PDB file of C-alpha atoms in Angstrom:
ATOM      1  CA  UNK A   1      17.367 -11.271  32.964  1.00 97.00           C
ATOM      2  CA  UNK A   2      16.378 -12.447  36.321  1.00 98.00           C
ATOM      3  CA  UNK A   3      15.143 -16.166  36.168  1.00 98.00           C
ATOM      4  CA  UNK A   4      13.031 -17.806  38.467  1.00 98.00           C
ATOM      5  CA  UNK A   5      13.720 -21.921  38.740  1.00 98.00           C
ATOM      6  CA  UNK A   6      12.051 -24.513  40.220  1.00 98.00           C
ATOM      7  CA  UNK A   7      12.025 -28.807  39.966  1.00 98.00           C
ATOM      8  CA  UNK A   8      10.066 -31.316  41.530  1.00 97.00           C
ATOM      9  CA  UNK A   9      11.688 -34.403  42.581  1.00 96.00           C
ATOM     10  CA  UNK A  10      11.731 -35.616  39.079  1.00 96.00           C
ATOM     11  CA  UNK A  11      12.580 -32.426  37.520  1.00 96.00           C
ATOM     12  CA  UNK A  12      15.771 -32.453  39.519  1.00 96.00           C
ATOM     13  CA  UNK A  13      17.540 -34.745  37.304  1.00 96.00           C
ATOM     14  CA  UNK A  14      17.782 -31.406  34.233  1.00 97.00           C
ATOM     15  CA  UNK A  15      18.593 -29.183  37.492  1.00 98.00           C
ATOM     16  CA  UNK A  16      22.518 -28.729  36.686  1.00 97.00           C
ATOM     17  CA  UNK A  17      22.058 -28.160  33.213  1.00 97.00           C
ATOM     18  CA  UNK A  18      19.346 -25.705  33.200  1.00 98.00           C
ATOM     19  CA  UNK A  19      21.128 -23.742  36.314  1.00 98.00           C
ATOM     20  CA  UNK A  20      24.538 -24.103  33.952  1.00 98.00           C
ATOM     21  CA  UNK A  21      23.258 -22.495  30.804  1.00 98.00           C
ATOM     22  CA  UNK A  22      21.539 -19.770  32.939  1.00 98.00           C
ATOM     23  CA  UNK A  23      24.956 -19.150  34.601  1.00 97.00           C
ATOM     24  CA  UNK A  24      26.644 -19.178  30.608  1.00 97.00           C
ATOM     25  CA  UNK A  25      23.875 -16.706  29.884  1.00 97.00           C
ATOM     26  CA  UNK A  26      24.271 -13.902  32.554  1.00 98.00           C
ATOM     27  CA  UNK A  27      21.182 -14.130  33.582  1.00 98.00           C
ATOM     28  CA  UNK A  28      20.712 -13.896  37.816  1.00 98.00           C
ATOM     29  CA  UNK A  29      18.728 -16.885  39.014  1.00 98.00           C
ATOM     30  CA  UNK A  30      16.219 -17.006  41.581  1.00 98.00           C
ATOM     31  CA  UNK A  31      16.341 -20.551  42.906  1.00 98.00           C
ATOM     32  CA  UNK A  32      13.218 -22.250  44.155  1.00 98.00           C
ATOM     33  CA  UNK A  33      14.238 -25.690  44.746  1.00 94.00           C
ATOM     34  CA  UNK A  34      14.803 -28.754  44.852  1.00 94.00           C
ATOM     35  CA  UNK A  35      18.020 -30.220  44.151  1.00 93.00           C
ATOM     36  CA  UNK A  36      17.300 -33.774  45.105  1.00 91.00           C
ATOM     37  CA  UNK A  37      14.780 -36.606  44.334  1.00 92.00           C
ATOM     38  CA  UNK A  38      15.196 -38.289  47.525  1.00 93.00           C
ATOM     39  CA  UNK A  39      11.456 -37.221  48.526  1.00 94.00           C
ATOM     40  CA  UNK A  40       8.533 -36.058  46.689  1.00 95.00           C
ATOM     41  CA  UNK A  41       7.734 -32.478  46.014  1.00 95.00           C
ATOM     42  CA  UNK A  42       4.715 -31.850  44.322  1.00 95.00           C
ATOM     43  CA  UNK A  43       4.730 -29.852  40.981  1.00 96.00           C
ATOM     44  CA  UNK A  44       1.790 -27.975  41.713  1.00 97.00           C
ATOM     45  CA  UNK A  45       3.850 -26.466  44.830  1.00 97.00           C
ATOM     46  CA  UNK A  46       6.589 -25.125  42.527  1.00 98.00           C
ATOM     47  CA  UNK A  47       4.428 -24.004  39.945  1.00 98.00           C
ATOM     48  CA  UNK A  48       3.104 -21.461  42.528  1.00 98.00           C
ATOM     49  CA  UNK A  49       5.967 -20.527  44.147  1.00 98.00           C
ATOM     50  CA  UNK A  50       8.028 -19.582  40.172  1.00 98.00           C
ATOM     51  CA  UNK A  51       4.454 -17.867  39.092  1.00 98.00           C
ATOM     52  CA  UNK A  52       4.292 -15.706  42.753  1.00 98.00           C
ATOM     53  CA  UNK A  53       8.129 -14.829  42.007  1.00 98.00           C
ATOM     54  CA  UNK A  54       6.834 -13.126  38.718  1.00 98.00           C
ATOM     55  CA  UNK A  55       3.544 -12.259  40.010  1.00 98.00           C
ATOM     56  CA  UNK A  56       6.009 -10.295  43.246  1.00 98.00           C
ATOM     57  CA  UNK A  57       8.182  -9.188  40.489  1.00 98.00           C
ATOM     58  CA  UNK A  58      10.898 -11.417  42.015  1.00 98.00           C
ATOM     59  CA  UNK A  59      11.704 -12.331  38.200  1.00 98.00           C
ATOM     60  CA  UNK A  60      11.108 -11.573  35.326  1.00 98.00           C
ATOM     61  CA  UNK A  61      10.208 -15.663  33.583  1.00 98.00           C
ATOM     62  CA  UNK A  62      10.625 -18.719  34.578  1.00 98.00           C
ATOM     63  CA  UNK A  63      12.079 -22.217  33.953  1.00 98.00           C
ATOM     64  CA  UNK A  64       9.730 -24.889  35.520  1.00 98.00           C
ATOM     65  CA  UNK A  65      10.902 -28.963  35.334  1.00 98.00           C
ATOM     66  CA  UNK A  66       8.264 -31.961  35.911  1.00 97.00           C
ATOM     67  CA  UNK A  67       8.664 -35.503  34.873  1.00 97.00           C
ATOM     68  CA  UNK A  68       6.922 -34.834  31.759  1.00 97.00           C
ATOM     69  CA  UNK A  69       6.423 -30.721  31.527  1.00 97.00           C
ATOM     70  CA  UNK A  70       2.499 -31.272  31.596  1.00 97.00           C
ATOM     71  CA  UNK A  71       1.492 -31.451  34.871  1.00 96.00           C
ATOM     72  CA  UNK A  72       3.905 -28.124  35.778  1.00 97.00           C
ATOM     73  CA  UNK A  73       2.379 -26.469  32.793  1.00 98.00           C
ATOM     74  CA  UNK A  74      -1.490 -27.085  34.014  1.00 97.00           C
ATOM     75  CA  UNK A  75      -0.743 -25.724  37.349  1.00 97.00           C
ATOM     76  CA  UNK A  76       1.216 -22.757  36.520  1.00 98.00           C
ATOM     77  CA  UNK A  77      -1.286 -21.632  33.980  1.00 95.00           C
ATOM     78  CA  UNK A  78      -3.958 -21.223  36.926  1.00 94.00           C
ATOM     79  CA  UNK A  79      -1.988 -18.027  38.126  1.00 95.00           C
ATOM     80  CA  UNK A  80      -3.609 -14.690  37.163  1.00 93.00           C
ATOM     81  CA  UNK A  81      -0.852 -13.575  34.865  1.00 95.00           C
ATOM     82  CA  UNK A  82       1.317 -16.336  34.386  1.00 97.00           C
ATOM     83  CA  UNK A  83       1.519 -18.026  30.697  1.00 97.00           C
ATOM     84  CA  UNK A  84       3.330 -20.803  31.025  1.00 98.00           C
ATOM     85  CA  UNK A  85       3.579 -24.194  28.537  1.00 98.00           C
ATOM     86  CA  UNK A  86       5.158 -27.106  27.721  1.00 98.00           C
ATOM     87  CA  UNK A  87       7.962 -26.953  25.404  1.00 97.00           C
ATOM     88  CA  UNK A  88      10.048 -29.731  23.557  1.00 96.00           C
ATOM     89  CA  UNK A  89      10.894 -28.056  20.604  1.00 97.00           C
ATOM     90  CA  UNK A  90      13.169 -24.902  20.310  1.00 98.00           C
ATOM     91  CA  UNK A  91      10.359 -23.253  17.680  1.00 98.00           C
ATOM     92  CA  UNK A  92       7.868 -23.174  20.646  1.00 98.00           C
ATOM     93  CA  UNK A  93      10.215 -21.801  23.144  1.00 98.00           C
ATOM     94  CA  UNK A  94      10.615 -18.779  21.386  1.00 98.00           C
ATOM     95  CA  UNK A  95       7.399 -18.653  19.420  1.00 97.00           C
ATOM     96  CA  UNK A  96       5.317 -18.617  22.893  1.00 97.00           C
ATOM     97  CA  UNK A  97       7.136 -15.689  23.631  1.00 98.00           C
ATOM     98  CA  UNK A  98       7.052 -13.791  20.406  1.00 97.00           C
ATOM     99  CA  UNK A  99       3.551 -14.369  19.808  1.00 96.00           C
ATOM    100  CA  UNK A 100       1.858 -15.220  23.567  1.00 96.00           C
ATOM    101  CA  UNK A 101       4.113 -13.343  25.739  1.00 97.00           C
ATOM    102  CA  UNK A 102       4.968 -16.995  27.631  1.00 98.00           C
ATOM    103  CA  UNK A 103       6.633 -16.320  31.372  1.00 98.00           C
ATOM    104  CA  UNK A 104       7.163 -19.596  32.174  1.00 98.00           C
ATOM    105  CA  UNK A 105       9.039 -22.586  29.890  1.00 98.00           C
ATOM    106  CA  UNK A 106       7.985 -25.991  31.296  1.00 98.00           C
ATOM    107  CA  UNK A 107      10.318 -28.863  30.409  1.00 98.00           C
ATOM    108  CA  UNK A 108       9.844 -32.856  31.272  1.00 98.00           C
ATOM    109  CA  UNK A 109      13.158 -34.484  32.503  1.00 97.00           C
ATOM    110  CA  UNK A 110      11.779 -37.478  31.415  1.00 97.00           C
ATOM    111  CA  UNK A 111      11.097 -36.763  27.497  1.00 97.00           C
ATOM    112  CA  UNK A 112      14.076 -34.391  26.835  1.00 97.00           C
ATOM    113  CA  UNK A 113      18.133 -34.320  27.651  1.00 97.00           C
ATOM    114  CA  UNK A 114      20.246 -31.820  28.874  1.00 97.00           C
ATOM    115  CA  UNK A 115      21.585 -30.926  25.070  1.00 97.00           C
ATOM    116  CA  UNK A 116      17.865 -30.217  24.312  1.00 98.00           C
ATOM    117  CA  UNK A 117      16.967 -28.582  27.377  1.00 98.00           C
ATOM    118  CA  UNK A 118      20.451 -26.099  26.983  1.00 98.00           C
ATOM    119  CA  UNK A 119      18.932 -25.292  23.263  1.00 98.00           C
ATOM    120  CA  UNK A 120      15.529 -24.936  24.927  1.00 98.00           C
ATOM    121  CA  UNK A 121      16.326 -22.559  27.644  1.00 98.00           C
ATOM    122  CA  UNK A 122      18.399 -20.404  25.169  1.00 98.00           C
ATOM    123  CA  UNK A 123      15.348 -19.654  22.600  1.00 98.00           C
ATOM    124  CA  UNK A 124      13.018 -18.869  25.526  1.00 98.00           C
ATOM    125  CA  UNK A 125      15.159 -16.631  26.803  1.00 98.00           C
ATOM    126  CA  UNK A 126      16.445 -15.151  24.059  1.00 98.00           C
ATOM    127  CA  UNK A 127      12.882 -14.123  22.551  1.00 98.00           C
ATOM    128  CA  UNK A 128      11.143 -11.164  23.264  1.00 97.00           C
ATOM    129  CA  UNK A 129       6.774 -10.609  23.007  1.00 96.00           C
ATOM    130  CA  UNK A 130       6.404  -9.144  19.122  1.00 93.00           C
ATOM    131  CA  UNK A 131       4.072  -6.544  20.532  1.00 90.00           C
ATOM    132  CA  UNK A 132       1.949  -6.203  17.706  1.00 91.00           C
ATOM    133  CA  UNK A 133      -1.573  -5.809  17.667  1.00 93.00           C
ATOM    134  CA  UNK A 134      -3.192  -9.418  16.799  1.00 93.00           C
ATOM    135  CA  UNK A 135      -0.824 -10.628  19.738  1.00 94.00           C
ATOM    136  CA  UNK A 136      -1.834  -7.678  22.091  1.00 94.00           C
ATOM    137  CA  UNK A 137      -5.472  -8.194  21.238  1.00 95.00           C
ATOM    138  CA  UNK A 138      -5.166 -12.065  21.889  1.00 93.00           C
ATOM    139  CA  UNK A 139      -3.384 -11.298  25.377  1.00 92.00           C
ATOM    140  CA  UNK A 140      -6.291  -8.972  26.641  1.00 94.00           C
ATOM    141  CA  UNK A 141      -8.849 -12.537  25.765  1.00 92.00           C
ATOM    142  CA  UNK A 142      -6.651 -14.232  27.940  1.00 92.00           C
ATOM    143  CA  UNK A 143      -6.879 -11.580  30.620  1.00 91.00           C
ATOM    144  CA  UNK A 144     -10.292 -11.203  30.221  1.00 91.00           C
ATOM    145  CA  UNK A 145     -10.880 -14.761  30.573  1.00 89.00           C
ATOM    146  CA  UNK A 146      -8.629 -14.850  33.786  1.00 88.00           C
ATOM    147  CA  UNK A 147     -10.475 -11.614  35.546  1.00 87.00           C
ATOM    148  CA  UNK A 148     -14.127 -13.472  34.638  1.00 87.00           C
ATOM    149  CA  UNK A 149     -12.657 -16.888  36.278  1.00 83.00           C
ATOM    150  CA  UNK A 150     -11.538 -15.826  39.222  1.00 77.00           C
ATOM    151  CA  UNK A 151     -14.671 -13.110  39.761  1.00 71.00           C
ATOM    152  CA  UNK A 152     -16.837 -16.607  39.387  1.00 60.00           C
TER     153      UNK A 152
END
């Protein structure tokens, strides 16, 4: 799978892990940046540039790293398209995707490790959107909500 990835500077401190246990997986990263926390980058900045890789088709998800996972998750979420949330928990990784069709996993260097963020990475990844028809019908609400947003 191709596998957008992006950290702020406080992010950065999960970056070798996450980029490790994409390399273990096979999966061909797209690498947004950064790789150090010598100055500020702003979350909100690499929360558009992972959700305009998928948006472009660049990649298919997304692995996005804040200090805490919140503030990348808000951001990313304001992207027609993108579904993106916070997850600390291996049952969410994989149930946002199963049930809500989630394209981007946001993680918080500060709350988790890089053993949790390895098992993390691997459930999102490894899930695929159930398809059926109280998921699909819950996806076109979203959409809908998105198209009526951004028409004002």
């Amino acid at each position: 799978m191709r596998v957008a990835v992006a950290f702020d500077h406080r992010g950065v401190h999960l970056r070798e892990r996450v980029l490790q246990t994409l390399q273990d997986g096979g999966h061909d990263v797209v690498d947004l940046g950064t790789d150090t926390d010598e100055r500020r980058i702003d979350y909100p900045d690499k929360a558009r540039e992972v959700g305009e890789a998928i948006q472009r088709g660049d990649a298919e998800r997304a692995v996005l790293v804040c200090g805490s996972g919140v503030g990348a998750a808000v951001a990313v979420c304001k992207l027609r398209g993108i579904r993106g949330s916070v997850c600390h928990d291996p049952y969410s990784a994989h149930q946002g995707v199963e049930h809500d069709d989630m394209n981007v996993l946001c993680l918080g260097s500060e709350v988790i490790g890089p053993s949790l963020a390895d098992e993390l990475v691997k459930a999102f990844l490894g899930a695929s959107f159930d398809g059926g028809d109280r998921y699909v019908e819950r996806l076109r609400k979203v959409e809908a909500m998105e198209r009526q947003m951004s028409n004002g």
